[in-house]
PDB file of C-alpha atoms in Angstrom:
ATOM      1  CA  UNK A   1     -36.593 -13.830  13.927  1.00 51.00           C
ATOM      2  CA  UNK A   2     -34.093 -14.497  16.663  1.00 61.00           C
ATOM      3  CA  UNK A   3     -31.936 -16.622  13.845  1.00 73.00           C
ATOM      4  CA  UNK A   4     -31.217 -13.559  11.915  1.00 82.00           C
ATOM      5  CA  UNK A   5     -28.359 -11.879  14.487  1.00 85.00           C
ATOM      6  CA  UNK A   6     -27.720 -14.947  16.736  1.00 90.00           C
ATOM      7  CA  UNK A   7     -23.850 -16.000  16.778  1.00 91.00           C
ATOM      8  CA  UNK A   8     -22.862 -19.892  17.171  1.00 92.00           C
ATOM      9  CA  UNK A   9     -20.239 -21.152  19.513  1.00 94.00           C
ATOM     10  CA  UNK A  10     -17.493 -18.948  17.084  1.00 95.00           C
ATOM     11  CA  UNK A  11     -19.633 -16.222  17.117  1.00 94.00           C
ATOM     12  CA  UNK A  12     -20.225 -16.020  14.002  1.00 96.00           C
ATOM     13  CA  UNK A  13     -23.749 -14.448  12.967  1.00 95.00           C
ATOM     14  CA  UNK A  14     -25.271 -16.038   9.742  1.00 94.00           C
ATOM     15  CA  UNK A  15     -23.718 -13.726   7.246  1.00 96.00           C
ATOM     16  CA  UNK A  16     -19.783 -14.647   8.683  1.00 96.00           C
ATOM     17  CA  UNK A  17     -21.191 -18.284   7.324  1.00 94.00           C
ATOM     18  CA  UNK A  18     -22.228 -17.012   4.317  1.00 94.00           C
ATOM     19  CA  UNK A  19     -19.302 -15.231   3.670  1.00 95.00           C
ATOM     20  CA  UNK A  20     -16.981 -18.164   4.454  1.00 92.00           C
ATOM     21  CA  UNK A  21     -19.136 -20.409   1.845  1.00 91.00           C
ATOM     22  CA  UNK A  22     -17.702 -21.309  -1.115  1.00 89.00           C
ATOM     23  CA  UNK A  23     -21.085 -21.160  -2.582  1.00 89.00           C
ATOM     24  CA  UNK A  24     -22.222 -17.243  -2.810  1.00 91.00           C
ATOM     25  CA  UNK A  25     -26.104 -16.409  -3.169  1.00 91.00           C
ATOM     26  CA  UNK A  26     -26.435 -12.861  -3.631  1.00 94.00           C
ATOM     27  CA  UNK A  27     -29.971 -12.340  -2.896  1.00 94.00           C
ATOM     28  CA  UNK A  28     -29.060 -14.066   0.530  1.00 93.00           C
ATOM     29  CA  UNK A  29     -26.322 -12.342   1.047  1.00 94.00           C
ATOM     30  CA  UNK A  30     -29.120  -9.042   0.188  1.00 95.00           C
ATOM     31  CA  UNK A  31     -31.284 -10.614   2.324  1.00 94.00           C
ATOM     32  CA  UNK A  32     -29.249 -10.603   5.530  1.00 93.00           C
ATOM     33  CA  UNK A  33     -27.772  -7.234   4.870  1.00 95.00           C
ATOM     34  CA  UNK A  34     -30.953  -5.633   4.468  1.00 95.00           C
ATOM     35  CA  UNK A  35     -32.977  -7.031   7.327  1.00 94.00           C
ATOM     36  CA  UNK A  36     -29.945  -7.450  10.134  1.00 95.00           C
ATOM     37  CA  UNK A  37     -27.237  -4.499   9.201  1.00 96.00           C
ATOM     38  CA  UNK A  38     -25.918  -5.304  12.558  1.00 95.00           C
ATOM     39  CA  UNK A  39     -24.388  -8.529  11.098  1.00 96.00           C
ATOM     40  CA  UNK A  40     -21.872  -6.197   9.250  1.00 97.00           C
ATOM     41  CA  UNK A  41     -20.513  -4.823  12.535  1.00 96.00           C
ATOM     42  CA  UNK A  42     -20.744  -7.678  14.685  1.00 96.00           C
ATOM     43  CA  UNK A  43     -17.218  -9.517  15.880  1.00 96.00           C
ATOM     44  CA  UNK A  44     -16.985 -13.408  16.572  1.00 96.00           C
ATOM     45  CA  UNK A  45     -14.726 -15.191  18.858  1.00 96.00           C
ATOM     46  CA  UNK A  46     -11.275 -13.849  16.848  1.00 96.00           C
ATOM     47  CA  UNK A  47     -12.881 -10.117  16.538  1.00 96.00           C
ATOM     48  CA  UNK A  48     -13.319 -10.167  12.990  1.00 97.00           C
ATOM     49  CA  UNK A  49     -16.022  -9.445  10.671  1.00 97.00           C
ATOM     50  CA  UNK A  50     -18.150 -11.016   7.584  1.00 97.00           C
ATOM     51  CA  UNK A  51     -15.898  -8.979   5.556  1.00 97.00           C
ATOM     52  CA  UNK A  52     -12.457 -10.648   6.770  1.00 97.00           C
ATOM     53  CA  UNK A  53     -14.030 -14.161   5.088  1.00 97.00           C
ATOM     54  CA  UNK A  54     -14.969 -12.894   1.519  1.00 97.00           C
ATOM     55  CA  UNK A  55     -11.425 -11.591   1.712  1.00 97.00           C
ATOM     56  CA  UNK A  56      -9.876 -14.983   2.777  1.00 96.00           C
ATOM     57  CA  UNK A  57     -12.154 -17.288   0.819  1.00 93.00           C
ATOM     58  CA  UNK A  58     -11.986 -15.130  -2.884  1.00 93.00           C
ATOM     59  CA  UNK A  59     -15.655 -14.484  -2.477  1.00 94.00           C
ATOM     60  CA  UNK A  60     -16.968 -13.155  -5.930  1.00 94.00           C
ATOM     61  CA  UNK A  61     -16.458  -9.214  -6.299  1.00 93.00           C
ATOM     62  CA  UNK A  62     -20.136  -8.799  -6.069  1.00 95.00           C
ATOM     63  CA  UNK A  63     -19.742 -10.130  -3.015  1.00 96.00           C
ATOM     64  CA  UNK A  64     -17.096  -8.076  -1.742  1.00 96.00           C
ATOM     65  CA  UNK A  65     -18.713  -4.978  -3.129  1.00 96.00           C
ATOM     66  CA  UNK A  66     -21.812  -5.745  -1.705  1.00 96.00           C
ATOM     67  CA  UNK A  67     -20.860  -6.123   1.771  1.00 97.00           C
ATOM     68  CA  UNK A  68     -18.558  -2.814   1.490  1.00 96.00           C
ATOM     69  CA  UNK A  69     -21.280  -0.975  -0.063  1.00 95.00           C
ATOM     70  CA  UNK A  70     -23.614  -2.380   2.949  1.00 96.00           C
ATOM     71  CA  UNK A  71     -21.344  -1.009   5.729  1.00 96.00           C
ATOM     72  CA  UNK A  72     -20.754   2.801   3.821  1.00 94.00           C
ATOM     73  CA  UNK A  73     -24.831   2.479   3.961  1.00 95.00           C
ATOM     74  CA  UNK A  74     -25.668   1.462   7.226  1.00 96.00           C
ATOM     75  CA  UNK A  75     -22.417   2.213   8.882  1.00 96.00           C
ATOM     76  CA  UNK A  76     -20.648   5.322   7.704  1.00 93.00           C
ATOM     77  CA  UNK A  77     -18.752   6.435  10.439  1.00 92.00           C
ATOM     78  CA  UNK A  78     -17.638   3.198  11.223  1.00 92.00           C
ATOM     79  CA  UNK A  79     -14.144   2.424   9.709  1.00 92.00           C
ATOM     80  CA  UNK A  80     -13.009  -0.648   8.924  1.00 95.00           C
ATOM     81  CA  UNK A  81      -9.696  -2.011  10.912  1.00 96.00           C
ATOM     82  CA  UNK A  82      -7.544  -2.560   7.407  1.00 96.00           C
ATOM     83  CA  UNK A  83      -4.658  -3.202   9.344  1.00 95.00           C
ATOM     84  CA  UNK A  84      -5.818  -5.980  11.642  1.00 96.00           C
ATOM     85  CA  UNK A  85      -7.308  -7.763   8.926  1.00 97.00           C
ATOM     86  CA  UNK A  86      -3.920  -7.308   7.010  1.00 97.00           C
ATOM     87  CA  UNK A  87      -2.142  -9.392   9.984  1.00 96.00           C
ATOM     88  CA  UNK A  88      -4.660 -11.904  10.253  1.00 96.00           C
ATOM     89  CA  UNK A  89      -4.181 -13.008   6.052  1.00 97.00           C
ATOM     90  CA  UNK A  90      -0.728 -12.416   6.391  1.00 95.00           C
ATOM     91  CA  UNK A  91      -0.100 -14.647   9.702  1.00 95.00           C
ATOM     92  CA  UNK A  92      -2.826 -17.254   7.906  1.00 95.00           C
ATOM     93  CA  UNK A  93      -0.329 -17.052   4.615  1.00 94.00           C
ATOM     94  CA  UNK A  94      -3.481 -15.646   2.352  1.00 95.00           C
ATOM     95  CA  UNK A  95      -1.694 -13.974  -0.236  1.00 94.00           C
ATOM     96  CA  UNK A  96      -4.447 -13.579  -2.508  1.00 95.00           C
ATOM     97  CA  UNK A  97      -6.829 -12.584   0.251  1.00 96.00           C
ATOM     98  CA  UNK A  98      -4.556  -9.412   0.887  1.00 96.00           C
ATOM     99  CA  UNK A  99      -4.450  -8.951  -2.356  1.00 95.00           C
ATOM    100  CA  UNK A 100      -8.403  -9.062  -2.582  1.00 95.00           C
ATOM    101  CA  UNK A 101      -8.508  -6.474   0.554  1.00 96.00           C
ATOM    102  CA  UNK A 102      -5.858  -4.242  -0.918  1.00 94.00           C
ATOM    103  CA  UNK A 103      -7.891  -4.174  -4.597  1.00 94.00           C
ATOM    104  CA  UNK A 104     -11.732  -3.723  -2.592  1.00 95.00           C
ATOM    105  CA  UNK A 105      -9.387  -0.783  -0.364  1.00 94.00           C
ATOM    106  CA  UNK A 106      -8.481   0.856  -3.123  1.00 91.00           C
ATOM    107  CA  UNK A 107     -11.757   0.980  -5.739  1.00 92.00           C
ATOM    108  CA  UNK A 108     -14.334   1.119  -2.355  1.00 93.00           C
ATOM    109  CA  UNK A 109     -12.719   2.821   0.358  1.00 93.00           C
ATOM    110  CA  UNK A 110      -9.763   4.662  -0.743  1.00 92.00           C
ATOM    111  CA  UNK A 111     -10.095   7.448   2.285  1.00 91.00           C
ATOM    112  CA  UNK A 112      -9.488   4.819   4.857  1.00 91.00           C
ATOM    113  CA  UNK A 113      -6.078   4.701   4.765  1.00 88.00           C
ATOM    114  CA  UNK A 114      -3.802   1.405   5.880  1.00 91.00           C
ATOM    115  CA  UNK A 115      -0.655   1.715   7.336  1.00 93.00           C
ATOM    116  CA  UNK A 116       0.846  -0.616   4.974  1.00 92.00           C
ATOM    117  CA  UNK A 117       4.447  -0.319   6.602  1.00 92.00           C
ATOM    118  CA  UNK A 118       3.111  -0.959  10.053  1.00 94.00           C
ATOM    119  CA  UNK A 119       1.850  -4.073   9.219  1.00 94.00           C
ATOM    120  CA  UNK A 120       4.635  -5.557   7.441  1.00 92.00           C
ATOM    121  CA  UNK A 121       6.457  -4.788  10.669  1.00 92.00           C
ATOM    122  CA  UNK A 122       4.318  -6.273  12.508  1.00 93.00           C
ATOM    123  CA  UNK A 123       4.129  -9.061  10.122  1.00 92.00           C
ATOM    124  CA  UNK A 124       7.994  -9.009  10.028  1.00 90.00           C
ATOM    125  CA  UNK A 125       7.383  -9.342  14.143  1.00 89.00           C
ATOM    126  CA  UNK A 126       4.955 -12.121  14.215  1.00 86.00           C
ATOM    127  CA  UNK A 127       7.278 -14.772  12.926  1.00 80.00           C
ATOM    128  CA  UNK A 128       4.117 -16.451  11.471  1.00 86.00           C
ATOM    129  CA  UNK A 129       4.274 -15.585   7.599  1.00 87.00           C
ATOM    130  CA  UNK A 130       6.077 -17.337   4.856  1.00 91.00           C
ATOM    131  CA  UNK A 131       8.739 -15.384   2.433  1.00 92.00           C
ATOM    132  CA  UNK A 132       6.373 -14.953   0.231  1.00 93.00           C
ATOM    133  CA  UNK A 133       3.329 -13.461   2.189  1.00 94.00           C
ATOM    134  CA  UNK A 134       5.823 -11.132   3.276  1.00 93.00           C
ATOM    135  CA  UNK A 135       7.772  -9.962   0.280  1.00 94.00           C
ATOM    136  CA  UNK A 136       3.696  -9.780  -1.141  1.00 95.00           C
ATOM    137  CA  UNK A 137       3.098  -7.094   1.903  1.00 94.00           C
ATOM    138  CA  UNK A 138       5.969  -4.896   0.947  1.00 94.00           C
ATOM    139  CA  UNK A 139       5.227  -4.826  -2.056  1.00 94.00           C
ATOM    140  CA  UNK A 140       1.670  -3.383  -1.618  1.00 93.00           C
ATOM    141  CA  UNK A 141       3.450  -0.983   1.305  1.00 91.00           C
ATOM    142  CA  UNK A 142       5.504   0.883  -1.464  1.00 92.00           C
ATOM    143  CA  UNK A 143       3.160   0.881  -4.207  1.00 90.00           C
ATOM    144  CA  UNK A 144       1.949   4.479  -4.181  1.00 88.00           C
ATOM    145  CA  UNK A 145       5.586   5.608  -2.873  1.00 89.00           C
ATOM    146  CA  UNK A 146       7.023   3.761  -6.185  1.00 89.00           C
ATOM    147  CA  UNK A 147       4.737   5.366  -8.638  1.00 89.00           C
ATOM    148  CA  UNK A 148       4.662   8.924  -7.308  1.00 87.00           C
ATOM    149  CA  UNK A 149       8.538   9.001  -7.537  1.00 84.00           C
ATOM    150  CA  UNK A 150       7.997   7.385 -11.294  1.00 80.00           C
ATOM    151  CA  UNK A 151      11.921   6.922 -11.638  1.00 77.00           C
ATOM    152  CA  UNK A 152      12.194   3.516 -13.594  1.00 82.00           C
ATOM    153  CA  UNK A 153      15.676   3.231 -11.850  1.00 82.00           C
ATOM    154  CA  UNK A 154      14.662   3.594  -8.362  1.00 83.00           C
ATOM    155  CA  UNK A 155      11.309   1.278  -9.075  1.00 88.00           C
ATOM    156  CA  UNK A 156      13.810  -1.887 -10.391  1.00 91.00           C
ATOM    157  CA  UNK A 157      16.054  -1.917  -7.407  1.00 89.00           C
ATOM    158  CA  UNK A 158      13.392  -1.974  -5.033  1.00 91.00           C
ATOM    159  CA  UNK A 159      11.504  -4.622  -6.632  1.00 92.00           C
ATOM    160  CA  UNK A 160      15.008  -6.497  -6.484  1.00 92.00           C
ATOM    161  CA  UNK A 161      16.090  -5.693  -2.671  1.00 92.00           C
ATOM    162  CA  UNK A 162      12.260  -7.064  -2.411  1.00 93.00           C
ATOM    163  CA  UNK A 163      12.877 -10.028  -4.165  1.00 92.00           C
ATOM    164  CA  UNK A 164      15.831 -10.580  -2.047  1.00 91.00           C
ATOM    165  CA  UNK A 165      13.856 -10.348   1.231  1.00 89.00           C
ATOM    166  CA  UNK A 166      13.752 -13.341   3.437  1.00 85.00           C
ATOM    167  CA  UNK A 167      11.613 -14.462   6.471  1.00 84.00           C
ATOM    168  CA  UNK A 168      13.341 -16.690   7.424  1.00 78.00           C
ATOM    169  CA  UNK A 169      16.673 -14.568   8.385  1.00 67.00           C
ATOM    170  CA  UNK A 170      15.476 -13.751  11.702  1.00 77.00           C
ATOM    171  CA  UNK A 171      16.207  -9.833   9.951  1.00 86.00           C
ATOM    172  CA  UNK A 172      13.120  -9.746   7.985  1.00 90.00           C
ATOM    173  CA  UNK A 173      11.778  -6.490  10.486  1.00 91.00           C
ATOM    174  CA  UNK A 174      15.672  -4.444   9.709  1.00 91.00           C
ATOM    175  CA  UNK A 175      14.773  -5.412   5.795  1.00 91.00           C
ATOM    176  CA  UNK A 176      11.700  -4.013   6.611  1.00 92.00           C
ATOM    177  CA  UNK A 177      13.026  -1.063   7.814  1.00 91.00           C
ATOM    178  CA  UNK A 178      15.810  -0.420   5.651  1.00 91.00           C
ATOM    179  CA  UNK A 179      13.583  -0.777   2.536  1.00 92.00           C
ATOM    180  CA  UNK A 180      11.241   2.189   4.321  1.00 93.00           C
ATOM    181  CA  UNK A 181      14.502   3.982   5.144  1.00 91.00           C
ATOM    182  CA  UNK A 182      16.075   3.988   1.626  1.00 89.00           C
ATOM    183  CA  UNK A 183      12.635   4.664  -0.391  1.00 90.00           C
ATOM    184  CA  UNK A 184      12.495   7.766   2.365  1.00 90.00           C
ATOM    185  CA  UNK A 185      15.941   9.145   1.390  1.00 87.00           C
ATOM    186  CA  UNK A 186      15.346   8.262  -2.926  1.00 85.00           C
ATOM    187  CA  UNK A 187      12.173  10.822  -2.192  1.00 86.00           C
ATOM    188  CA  UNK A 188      14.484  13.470  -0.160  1.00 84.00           C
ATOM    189  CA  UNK A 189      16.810  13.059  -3.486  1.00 80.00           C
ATOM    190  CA  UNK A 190      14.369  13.595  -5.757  1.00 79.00           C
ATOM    191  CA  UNK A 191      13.117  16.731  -3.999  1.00 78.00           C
ATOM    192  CA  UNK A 192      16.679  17.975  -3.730  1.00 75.00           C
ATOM    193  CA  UNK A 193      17.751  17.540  -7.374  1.00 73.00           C
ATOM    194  CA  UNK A 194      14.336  19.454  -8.805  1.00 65.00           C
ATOM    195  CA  UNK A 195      15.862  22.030  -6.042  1.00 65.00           C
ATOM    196  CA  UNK A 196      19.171  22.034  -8.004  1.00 67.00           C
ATOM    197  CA  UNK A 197      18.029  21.713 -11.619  1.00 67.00           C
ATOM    198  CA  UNK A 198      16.049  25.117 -10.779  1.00 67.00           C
ATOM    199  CA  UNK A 199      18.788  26.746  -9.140  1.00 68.00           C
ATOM    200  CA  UNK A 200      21.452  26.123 -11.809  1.00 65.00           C
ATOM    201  CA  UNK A 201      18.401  27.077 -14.183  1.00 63.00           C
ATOM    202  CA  UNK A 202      18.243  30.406 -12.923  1.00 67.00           C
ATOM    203  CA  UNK A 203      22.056  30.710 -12.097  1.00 65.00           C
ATOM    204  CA  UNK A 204      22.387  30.732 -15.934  1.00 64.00           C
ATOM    205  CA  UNK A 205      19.287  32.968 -16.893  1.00 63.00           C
ATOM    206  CA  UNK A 206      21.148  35.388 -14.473  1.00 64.00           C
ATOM    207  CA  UNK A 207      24.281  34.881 -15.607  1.00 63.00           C
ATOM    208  CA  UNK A 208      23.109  35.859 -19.663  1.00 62.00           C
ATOM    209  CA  UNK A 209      21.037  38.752 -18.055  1.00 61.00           C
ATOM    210  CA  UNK A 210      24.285  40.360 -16.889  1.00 56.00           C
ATOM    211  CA  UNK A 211      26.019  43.042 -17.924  1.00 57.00           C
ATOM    212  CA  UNK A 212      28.389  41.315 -19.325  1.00 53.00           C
ATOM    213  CA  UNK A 213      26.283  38.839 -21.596  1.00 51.00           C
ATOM    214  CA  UNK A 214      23.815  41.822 -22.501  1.00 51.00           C
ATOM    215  CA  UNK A 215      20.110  40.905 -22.863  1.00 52.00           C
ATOM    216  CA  UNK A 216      19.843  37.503 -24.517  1.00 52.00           C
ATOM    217  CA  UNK A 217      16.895  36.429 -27.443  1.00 51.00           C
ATOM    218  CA  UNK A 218      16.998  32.644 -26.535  1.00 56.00           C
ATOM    219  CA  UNK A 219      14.238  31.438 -24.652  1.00 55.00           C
ATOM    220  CA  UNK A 220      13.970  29.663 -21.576  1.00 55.00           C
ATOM    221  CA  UNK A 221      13.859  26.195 -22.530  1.00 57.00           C
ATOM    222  CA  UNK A 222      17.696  26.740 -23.964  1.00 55.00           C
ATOM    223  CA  UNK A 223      18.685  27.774 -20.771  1.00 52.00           C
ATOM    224  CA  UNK A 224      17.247  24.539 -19.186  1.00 52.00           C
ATOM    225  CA  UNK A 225      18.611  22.565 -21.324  1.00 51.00           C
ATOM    226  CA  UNK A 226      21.903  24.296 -21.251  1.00 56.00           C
ATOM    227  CA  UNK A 227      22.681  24.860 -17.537  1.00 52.00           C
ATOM    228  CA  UNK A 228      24.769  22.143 -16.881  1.00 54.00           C
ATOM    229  CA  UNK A 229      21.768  19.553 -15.037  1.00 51.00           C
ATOM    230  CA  UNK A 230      23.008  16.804 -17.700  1.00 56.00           C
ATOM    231  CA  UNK A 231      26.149  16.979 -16.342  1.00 53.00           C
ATOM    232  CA  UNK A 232      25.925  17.598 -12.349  1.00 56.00           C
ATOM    233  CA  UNK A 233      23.018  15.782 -11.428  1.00 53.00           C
ATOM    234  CA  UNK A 234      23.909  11.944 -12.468  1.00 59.00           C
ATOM    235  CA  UNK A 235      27.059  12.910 -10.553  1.00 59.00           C
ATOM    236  CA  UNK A 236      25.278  13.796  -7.749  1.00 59.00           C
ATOM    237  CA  UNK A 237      22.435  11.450  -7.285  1.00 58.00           C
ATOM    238  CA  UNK A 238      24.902   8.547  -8.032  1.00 60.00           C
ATOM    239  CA  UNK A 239      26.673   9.559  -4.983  1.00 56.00           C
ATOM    240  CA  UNK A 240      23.956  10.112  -2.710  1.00 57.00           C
ATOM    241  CA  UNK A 241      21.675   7.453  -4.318  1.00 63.00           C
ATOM    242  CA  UNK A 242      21.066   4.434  -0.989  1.00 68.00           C
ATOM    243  CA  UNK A 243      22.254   1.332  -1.020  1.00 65.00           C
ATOM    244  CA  UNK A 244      20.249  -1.467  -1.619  1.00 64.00           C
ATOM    245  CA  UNK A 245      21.477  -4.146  -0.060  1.00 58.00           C
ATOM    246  CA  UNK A 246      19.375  -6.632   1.145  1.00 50.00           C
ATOM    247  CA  UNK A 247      21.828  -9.029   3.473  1.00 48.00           C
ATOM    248  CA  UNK A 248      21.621  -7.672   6.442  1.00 45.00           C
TER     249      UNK A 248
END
């Protein structure tokens, strides 16, 4: 049936339609899948797919997991463009439809990365977002920077310089920027103070091991405790800590 793959005057196919309905079937939606695959892959007039409009619309997460689970089937080598589709909901001012495609990302297709920093650039760029769309993207950029550093410190004054953030500055790409920069150099810190806590660690094991202190019976965990970190290192990471200054 020549219906099943033909695109209208959009170029939609049936299943973009079906996807942009705010009425979900899911044995349609099985229906299509199963007898024209090609319908997963296929672009309209804007070069997006089916996928794009569950994402925009807040299609059910059956629906969303059906289509995703449809193009790992058919499709496998065939990554999705996260990135594009990223622009196109945050120039449209979708916030929950990024937040939808960040959630389906993460639980479906976790190995195909998105450049979440590039696209706020771009976003930042575009000059077609609202403050909130954009403080929304970098947000999501940081996330998994934020909780591998796990300092509770570091996490509240980037959720501050975020709130902070305006589009409307003409500066919104240099916030952009700077927040990338700063979140760069709190990871560099972190790196370099686990490099100094171990070196002052072993500076004092050494220290008890010489002849002068003899062999010493306390255990390593004193010497942790007791090699000065507590006092050095809030000295030195509030001195090289960035600033977080949002006003550019």
């Amino acid at each position: 049936n020549i219906t099943g793959t033909q695109q209208d005057c959009l170029g939609m196919t049936p299943l973009h339609i079906l996807a942009c309905s705010t009425e979900h079937d899911m044995d349609i939606h099985r229906s299509l899948i199963e007898k024209y695959p090609n319908n997963l892959i296929t672009e309209d007039k804007w070069g997006d797919l089916p996928i794009l409009y569950a994402f925009w619309g807040n299609a059910p997460q059956e629906v969303v997991h059906l289509l995703i689970e449809g193009h790992k089937a058919y499709f496998p080598d065939h990554a999705l463009d996260w990135g594009s589709m990223v622009i196109t909901l945050g120039e449209a001012n979708e916030p929950d439809g990024i937040r939808n495609l960040f959630k389906a990302q993460q639980n479906h297709l976790p190995d195909q990365n998105i450049n979440w920093e590039e696209c706020a650039v771009e976003l930042a760029r575009s000059e077609r977002a609202s403050t909130t769309t954009f403080q929304l993207l970098l947000t999501l950029s940081v996330a998994n920077r934020l909780e591998a550093l796990g300092v509770g410190k570091w996490h509240t004054q980037v959720e501050n310089f975020i709130n902070e953030c305006s589009y409307y500055d003409n500066a919104a790409e240099k916030q952009a920027r700077l927040l990338y920069s700063n979140l760069t150099s709190c990871e560099q810190l972190k790196e370099a103070t686990w490099l100094l806590e171990l070196a002052l660690w072993k500076a004092n094991i050494d220290a008890y091991r010489s002849p002068i202190h003899g062999q010493s019976g306390e255990g390593r965990s004193h010497f942790r405790i007791n090699c000065g970190v507590q006092q050095i290192l809030p000295i030195v990471v509030s001195f090289l800590s960035p600033k977080w200054e949002s006003n550019l």
